[in-house]
Amino acid sequence: MWENLVGILVALLLTLAFYVLGKVFFSEGYKGHPKHGHQQAWGLVIFAIGAIALTALILVHFFGFWVILKKFVGFVLFAFGFFMLTKFPTSSDWQPEGFFWLGFFLGLFSTFFGIYWLLF
């Protein structure tokens, strides 16, 4: 039961934090008080960073540091492997034939291990 509540709390905190960051940075000119407008904007940024830090603290407390680190490494491996499979230059470009196969198998290996670490 606590895992569901933690998930909801994490989603709410992250949504609130990124909403505030988006409002400050991506709105067309932050219009506040002429003298104190920037101070208010920095206050919102500090609030959003605090909400993100609190979310990270809650995740580490309830799920453990190593689980989160494993998921992060799995995501990085998956992203690297997907890049190697889809965007790595072919042998007709500036490299010899052997580099293509090395990149292909390295990407395949990284993608599979990244998916495994993300899921399990």
XYZ file of C-alpha atoms in Angstrom, residues 80-91 96-111:
28
model
C 23.823 4.033 -25.787
C 22.867 0.728 -27.395
C 19.929 2.256 -29.240
C 22.210 4.999 -30.561
C 24.768 2.441 -31.703
C 22.099 0.418 -33.498
C 20.338 3.288 -35.237
C 22.739 6.205 -35.678
C 26.199 4.682 -35.829
C 27.829 5.335 -39.242
C 27.754 2.502 -41.752
C 30.810 1.006 -43.399
C 36.402 0.357 -42.382
C 34.012 -2.617 -42.518
C 35.018 -4.068 -39.138
C 33.938 -0.971 -37.220
C 30.361 -1.347 -38.395
C 30.092 -4.870 -37.007
C 31.787 -3.852 -33.774
C 29.314 -0.994 -33.335
C 26.378 -3.229 -34.239
C 27.216 -5.958 -31.726
C 28.180 -3.450 -29.042
C 24.837 -1.708 -29.558
C 22.935 -4.997 -29.489
C 24.699 -6.086 -26.295
C 24.166 -2.709 -24.604
C 20.508 -2.536 -25.600
